[in-house]
Coordinates of N, CA and C in Angstrom, one line a residue:
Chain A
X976 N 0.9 -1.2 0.0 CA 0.0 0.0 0.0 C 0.9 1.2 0.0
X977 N 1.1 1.9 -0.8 CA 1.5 3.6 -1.0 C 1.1 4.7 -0.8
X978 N 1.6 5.1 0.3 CA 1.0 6.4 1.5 C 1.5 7.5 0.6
X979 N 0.7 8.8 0.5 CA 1.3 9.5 -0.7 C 0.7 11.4 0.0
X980 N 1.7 11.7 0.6 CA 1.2 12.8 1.8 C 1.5 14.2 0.7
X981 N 0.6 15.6 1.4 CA 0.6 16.4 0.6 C 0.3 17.7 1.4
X982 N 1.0 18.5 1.5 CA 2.0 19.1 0.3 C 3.2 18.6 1.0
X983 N 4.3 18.7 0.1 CA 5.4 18.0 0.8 C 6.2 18.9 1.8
X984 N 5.9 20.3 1.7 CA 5.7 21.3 3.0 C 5.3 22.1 3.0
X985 N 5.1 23.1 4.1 CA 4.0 23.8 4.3 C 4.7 24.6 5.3
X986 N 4.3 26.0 5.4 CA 4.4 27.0 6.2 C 3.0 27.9 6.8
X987 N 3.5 28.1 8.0 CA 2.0 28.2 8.7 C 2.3 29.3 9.5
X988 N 1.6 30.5 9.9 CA 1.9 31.7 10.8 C 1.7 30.7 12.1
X989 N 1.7 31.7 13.3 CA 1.9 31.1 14.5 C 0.0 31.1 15.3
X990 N -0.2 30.4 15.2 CA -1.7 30.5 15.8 C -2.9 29.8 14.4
X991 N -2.3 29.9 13.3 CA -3.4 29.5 12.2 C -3.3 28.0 12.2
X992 N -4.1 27.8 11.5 CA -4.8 26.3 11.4 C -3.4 26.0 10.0
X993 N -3.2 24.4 10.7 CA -2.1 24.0 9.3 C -3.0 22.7 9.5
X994 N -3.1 22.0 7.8 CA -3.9 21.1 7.4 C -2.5 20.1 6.3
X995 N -2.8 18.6 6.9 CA -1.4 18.1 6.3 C -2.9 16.6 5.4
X996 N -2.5 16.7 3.9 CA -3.2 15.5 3.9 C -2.7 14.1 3.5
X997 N -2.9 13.3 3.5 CA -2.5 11.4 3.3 C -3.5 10.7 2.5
X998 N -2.9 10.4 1.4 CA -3.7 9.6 0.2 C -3.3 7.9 0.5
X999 N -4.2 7.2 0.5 CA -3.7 5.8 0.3 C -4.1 5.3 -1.0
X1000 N -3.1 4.2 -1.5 CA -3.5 3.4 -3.1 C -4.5 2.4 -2.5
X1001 N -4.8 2.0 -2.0 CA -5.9 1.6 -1.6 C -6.6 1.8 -0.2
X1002 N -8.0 1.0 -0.1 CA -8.5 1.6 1.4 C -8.0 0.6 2.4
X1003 N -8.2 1.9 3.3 CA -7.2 1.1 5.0 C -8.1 0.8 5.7
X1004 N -9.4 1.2 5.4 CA -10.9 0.9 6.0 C -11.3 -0.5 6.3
X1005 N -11.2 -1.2 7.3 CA -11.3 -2.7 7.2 C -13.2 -2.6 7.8
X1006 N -13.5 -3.9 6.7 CA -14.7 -3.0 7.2 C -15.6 -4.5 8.0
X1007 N -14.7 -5.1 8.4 CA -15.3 -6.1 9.7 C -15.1 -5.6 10.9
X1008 N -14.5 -4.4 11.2 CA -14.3 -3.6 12.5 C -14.7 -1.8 12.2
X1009 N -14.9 -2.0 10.6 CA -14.8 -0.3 10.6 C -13.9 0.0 11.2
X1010 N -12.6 0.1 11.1 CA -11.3 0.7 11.8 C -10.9 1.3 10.6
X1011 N -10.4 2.6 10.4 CA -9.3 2.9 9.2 C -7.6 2.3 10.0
X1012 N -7.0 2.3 9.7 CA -5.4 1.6 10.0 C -4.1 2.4 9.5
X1013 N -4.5 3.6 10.3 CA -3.8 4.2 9.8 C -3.3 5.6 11.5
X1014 N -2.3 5.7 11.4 CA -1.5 6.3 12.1 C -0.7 7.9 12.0
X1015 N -0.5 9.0 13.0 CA 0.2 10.1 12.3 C 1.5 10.0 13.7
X1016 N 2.5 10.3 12.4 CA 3.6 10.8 13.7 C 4.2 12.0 13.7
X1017 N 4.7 12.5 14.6 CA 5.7 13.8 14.9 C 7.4 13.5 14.5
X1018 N 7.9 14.1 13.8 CA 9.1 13.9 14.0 C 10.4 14.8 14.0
X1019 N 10.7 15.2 15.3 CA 11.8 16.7 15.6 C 13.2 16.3 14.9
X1020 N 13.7 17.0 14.9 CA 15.3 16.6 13.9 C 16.2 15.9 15.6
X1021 N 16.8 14.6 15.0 CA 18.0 13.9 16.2 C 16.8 13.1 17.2
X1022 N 15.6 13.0 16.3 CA 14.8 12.4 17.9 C 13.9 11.4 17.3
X1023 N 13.3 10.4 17.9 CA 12.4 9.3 16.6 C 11.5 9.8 16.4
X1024 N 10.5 9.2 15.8 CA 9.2 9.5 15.4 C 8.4 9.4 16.9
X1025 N 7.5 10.5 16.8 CA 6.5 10.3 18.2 C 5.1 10.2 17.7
X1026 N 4.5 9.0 18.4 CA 3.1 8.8 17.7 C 1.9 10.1 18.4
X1027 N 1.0 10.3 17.1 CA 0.4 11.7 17.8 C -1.2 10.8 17.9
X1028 N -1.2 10.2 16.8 CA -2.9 9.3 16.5 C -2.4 8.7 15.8
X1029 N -3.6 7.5 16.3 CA -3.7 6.3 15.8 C -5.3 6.1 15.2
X1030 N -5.4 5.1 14.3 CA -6.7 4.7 14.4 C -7.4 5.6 13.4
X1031 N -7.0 6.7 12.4 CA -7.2 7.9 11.7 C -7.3 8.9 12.6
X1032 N -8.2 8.9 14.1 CA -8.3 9.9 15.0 C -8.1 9.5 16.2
X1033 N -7.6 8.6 17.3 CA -7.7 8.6 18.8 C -6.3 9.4 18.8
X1034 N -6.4 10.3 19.8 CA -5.4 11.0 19.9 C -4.4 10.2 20.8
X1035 N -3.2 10.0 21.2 CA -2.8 9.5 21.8 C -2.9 10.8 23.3
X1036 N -2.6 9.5 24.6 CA -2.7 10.7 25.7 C -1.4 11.3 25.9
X1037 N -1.7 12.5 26.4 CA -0.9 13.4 26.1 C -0.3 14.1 25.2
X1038 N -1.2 14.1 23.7 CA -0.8 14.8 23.2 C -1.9 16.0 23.2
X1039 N -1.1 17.5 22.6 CA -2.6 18.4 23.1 C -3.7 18.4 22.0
X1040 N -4.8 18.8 22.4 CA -6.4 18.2 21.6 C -5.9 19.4 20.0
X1041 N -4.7 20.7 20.2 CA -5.0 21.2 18.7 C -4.7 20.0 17.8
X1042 N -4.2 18.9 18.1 CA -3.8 18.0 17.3 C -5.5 17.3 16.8
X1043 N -5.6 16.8 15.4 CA -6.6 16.1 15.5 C -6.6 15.6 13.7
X1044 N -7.3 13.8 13.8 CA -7.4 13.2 12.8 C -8.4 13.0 12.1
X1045 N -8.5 12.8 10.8 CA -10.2 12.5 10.0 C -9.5 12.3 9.2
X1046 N -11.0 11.6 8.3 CA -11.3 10.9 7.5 C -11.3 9.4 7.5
X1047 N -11.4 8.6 6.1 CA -12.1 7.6 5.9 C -11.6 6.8 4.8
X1048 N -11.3 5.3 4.5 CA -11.1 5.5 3.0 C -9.9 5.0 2.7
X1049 N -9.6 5.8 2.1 CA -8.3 6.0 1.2 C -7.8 8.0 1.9
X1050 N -8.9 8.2 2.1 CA -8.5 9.9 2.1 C -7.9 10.4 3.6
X1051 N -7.1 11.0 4.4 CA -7.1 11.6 5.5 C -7.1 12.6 5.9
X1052 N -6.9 13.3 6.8 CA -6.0 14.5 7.3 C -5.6 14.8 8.6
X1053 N -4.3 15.7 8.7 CA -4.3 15.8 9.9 C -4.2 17.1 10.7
X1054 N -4.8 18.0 11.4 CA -5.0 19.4 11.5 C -4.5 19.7 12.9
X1055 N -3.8 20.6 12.7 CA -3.1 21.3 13.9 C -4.1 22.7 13.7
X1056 N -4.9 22.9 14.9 CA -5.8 24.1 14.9 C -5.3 25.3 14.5
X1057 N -4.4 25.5 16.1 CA -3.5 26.4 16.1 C -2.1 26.4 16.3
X1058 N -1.3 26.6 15.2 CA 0.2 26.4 15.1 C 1.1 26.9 16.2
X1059 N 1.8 26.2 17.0 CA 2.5 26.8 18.2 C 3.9 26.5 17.7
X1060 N 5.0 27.1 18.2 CA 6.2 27.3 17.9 C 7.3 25.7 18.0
X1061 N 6.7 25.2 19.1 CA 7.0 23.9 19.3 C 6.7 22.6 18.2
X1062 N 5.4 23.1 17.7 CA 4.8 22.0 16.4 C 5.8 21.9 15.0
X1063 N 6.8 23.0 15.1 CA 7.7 22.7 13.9 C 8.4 21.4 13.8
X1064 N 8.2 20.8 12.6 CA 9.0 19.0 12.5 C 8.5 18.2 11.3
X1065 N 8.5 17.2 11.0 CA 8.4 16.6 9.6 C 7.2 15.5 10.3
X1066 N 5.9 15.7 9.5 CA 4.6 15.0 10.2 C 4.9 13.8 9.0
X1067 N 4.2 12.5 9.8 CA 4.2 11.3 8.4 C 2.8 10.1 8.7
X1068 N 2.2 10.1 8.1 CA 1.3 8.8 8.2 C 2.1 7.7 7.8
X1069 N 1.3 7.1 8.4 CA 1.8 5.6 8.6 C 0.3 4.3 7.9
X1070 N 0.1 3.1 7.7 CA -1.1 2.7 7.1 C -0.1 1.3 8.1
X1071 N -1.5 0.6 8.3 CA -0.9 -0.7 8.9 C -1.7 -1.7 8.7
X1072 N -2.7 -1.5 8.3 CA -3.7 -2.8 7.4 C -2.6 -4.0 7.2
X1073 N -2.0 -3.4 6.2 CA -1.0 -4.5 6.0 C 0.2 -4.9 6.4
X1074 N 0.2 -4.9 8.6 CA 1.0 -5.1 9.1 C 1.1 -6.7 8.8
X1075 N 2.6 -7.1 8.9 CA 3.7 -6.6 9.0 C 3.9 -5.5 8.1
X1076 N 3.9 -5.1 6.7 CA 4.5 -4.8 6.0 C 3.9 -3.6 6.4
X1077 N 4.1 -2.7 6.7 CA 3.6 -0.6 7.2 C 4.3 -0.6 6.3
X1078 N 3.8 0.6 5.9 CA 4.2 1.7 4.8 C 4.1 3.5 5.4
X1079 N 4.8 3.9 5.2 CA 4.8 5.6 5.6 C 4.5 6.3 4.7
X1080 N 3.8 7.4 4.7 CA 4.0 8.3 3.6 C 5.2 9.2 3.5
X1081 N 5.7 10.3 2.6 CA 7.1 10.3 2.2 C 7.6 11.4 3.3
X1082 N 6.4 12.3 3.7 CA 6.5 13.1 5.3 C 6.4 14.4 4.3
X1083 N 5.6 15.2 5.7 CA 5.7 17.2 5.5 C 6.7 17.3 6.6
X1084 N 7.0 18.3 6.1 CA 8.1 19.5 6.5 C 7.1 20.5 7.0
X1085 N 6.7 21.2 8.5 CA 5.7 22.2 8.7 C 6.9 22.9 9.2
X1086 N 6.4 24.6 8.7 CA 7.8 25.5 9.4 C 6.7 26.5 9.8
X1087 N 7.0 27.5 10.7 CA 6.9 28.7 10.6 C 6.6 29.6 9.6
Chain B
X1499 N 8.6 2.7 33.2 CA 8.9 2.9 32.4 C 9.4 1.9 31.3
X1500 N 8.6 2.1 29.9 CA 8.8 1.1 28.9 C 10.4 2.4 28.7
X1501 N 11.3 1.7 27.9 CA 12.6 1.9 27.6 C 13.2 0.9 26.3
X1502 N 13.5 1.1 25.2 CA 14.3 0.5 24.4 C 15.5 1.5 23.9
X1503 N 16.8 0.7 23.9 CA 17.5 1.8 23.7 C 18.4 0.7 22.4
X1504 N 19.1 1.3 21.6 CA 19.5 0.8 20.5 C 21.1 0.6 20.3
X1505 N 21.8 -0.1 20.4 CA 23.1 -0.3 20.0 C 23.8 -0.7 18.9
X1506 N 25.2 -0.2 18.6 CA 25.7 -1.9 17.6 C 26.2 -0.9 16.2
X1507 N 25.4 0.4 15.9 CA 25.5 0.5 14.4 C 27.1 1.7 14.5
X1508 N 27.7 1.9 13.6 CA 29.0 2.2 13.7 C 29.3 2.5 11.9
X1509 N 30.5 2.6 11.6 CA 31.0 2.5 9.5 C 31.3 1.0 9.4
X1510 N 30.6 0.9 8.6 CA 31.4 -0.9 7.9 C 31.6 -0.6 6.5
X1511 N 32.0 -1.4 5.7 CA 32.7 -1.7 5.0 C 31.3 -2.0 3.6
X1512 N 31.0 -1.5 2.3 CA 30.4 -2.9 1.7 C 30.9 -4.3 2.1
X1513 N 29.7 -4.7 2.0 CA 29.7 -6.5 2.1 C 30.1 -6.8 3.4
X1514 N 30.6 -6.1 4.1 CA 30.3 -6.4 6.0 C 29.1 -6.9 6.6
X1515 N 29.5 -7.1 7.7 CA 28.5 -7.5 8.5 C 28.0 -6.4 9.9
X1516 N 26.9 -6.6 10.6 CA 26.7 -5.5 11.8 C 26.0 -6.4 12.4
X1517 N 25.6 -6.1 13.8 CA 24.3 -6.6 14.4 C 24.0 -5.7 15.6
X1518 N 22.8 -5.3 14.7 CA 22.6 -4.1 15.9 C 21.4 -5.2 17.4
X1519 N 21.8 -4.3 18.4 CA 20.4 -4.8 19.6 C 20.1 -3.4 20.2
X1520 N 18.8 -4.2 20.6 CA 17.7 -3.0 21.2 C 17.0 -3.8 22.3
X1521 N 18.0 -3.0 23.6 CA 17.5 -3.9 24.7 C 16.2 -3.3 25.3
X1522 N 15.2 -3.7 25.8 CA 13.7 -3.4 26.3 C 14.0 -3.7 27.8
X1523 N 13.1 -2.5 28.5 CA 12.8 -2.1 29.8 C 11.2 -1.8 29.7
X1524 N 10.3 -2.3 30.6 CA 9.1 -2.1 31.1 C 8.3 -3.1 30.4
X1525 N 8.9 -3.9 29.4 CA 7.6 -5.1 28.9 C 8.7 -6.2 28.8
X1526 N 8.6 -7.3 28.2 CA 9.0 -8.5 28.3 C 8.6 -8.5 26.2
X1527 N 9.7 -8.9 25.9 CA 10.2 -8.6 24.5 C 9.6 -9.6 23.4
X1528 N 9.5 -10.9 24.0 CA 8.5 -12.1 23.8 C 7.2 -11.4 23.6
X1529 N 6.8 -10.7 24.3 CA 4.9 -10.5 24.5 C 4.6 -10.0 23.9
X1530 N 5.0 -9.1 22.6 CA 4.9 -8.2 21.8 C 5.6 -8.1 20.6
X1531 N 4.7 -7.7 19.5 CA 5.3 -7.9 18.1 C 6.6 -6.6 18.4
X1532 N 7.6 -6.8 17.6 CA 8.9 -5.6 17.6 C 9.5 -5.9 16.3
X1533 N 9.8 -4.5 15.9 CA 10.0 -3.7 14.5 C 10.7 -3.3 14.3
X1534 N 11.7 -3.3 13.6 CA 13.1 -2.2 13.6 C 12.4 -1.2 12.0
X1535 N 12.6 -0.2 11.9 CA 12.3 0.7 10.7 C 13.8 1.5 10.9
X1536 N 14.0 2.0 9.7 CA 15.3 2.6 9.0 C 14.9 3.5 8.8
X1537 N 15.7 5.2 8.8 CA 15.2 6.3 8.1 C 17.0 6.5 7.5
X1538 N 17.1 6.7 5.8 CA 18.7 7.4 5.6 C 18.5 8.7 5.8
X1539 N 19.5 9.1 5.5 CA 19.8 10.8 6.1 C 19.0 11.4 5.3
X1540 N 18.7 12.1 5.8 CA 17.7 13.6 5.0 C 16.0 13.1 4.1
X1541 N 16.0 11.5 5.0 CA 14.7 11.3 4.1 C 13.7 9.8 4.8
X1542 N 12.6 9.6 4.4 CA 11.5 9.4 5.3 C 11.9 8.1 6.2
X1543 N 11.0 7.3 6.8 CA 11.2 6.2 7.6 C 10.6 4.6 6.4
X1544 N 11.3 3.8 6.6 CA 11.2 2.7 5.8 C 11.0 1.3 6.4
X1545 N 10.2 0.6 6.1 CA 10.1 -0.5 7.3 C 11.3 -1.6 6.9
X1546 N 11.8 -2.4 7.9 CA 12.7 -3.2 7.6 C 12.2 -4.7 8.0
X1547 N 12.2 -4.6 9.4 CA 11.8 -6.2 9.8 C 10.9 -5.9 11.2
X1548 N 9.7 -7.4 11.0 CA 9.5 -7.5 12.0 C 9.3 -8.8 12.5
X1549 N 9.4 -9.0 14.0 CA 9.3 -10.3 14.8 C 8.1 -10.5 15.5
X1550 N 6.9 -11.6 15.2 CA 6.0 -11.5 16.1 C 5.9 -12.0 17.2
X1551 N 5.4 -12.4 18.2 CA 5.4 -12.8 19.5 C 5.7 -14.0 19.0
X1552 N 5.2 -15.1 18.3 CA 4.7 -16.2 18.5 C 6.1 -16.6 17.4
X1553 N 7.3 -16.0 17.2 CA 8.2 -16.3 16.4 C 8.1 -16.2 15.2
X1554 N 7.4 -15.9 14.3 CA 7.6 -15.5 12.8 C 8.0 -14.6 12.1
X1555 N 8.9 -13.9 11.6 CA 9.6 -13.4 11.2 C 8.9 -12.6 10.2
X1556 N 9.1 -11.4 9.7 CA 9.0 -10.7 8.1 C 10.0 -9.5 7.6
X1557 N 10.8 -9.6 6.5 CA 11.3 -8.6 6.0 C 10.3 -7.8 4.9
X1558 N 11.5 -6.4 5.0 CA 10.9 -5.8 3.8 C 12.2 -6.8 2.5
X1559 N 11.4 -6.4 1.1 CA 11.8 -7.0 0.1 C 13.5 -6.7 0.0
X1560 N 14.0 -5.6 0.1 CA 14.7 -5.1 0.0 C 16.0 -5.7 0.6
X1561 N 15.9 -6.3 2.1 CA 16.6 -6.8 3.1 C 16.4 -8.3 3.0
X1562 N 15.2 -8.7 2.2 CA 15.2 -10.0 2.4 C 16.5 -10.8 2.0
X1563 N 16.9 -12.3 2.8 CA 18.2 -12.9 2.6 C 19.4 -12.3 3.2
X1564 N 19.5 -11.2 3.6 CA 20.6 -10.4 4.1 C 20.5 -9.7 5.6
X1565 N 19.0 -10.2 5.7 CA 19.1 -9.4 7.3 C 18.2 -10.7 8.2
X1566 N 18.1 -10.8 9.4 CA 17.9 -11.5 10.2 C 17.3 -11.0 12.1
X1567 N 16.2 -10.8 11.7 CA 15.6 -10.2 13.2 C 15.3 -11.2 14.1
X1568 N 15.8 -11.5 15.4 CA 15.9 -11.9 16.5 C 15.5 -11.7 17.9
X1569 N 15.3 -12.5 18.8 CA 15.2 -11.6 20.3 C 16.0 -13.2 21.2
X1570 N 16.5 -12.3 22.5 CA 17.4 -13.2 23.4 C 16.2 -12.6 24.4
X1571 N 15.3 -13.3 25.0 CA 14.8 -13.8 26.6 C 15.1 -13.2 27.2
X1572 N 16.3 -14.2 27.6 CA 16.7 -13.6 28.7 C 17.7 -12.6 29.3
X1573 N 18.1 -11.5 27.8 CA 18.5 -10.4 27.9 C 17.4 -9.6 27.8
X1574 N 15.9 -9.8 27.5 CA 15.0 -8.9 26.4 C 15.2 -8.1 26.2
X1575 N 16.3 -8.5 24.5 CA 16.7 -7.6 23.8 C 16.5 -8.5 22.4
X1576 N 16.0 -7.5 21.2 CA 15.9 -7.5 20.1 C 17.1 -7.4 18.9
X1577 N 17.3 -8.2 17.9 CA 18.1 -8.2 17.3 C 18.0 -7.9 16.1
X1578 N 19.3 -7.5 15.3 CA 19.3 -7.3 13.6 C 20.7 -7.3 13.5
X1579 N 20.6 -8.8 12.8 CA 21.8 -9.1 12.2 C 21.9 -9.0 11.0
X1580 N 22.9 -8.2 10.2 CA 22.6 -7.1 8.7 C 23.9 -8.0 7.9
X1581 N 24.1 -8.5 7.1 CA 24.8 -9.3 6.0 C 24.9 -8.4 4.9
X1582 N 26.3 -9.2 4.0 CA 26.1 -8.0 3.0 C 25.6 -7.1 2.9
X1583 N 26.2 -6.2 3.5 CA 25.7 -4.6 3.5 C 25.7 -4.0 2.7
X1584 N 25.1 -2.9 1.7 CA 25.0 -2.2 1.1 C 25.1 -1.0 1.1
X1585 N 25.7 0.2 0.5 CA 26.1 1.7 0.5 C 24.6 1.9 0.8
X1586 N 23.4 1.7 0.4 CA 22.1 1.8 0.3 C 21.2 1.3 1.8
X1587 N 22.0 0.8 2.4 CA 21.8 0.3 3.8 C 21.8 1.2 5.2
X1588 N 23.1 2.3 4.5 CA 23.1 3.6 5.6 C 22.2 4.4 5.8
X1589 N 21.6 4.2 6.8 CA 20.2 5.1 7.8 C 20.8 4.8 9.4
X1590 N 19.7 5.8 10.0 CA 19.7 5.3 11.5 C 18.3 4.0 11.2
X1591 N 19.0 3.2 12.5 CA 18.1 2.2 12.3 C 17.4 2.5 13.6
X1592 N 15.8 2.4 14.1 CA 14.9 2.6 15.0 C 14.1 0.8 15.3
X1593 N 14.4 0.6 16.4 CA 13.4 -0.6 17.2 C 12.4 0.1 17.7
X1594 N 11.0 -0.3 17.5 CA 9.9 0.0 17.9 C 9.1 -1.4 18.5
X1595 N 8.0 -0.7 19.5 CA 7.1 -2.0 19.6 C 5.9 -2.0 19.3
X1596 N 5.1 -2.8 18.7 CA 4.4 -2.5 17.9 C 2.6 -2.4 19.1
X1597 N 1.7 -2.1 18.7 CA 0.6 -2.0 19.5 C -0.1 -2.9 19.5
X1598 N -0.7 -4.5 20.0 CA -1.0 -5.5 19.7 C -0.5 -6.0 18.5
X1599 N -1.3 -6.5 18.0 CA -1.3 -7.1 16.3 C -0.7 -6.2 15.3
X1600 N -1.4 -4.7 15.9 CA -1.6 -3.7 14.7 C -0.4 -3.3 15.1
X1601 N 0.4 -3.1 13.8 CA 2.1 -2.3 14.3 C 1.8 -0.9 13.6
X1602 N 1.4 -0.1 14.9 CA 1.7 1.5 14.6 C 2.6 1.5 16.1
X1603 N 3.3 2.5 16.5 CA 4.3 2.3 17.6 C 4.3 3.3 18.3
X1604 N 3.9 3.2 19.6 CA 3.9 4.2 20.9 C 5.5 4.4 21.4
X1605 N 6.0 2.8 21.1 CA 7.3 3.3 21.9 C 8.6 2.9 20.7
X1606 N 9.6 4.1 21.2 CA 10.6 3.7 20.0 C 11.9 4.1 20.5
X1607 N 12.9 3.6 20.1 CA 14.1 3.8 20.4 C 14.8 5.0 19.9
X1608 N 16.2 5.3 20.3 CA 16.6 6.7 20.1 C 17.5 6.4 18.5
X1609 N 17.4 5.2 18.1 CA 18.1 4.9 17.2 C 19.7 5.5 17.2
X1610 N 20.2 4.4 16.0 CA 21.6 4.0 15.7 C 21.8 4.3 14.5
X1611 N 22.8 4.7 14.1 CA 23.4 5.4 12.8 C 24.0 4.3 12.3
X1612 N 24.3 3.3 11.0 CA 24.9 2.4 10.2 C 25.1 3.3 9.1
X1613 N 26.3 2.9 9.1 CA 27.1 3.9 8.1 C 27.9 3.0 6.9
X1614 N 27.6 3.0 5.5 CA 27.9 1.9 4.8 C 28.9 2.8 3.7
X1615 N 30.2 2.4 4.0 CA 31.4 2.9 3.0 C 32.1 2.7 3.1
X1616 N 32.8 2.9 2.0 CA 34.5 1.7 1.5 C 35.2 3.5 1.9

């Protein structure tokens, strides 16, 4: 499956809404649970990936609620309400349907 | 506190050998599927291998025949033994564990740099 994320970066004033989105080649929608299977991470430069959601939207705990996931499908997104200075880093979906084999999307760059 | 921390990667040579480990703190290494993924420098994360609880193995296509993921008990620590190495091989390599069945990963290592050149 080919995670295919967009735009490959983005700049966002400090407080505005930044909108990251994730295409899949096919759907992650399993539909004997209705789960999509699909995941977003954070990732700072020198530090691993941090999971933010799973599931297209359960946020993980402790991360803060401007974080948030949707959609369905093949289609996603991931929205940071309000951009805080800390949120700069390279965001990436992840798809797991077909764990073992995950697949990432190729990652955004969000700056300032 | 869950804890994996990552050892082992260093410069080798083409066609060398490595074996990196990722020893685990706060779970028992058996109980849980574990993943090593690769990112090379300046670009995204790639899956490499994973090991399920129940011992079955999976590579990516890429590694298959040349790499070998493992776990020791009774160190609970995770392994990746890397064969013929490839210039194409150099990333930091990350151990993760995966979330039940479904491998998306809460916890991950600080990863290891393998560095592949003559």
């Amino acid at each position: 499956i080919v995670m295919t994320q967009s735009p490959d970066s983005l700049a966002v004033s400090l407080g505005e809404r930044a909108t990251i989105n994730c295409k899949s080649s096919q759907t992650i929608l399993y539909n004997s649970n209705n789960n999509n299977y699909l995941a977003w991470y954070q990732q700072k430069p020198g530090q691993p990936p941090k999971l933010l959601i799973s599931w297209a939207s359960t946020r993980e705990s402790g991360v803060p609620d401007r974080f948030s996931g949707s959609g369905s499908g093949t289609d996603f997104t991931l929205t940071i309400s309000s951009l805080q200075a800390e949120d700069v880093a390279v965001y990436y979906c992840q798809q797991y349907l077909s764990s073992p084999q995950i697949t990432f999307g190729q990652g955004t760059r969000l700056e300032i | 506190d869950v804890q994996l921390v990552e050892s082992g990667g260093g410069l080798i040579q083409p066609g060398g050998s490595l074996r990196l480990s990722c020893t685990v703190s706060g779970f028992t290494v058996s109980d849980i599927y574990m993943t090593w993924v690769r990112q090379a420098p300046g670009k995204g994360l790639e899956w490499v291998s994973t090991l399920y609880s129940v011992g079955s193995t999976h590579y990516a296509d890429s590694v298959k025949g040349r790499f070998t993921i493992s776990r020791d008990i009774s160190q609970n620590t995770l392994f990746l033994q890397m064969d013929n190495l490839r210039t194409e091989d150099t990333a930091v390599y990350y151990c993760a564990s995966c979330s039940g069945d479904s491998c998306y990963s809460a916890y991950w290592g600080q990863g290891t740099l393998v560095t592949v050149s003559s």
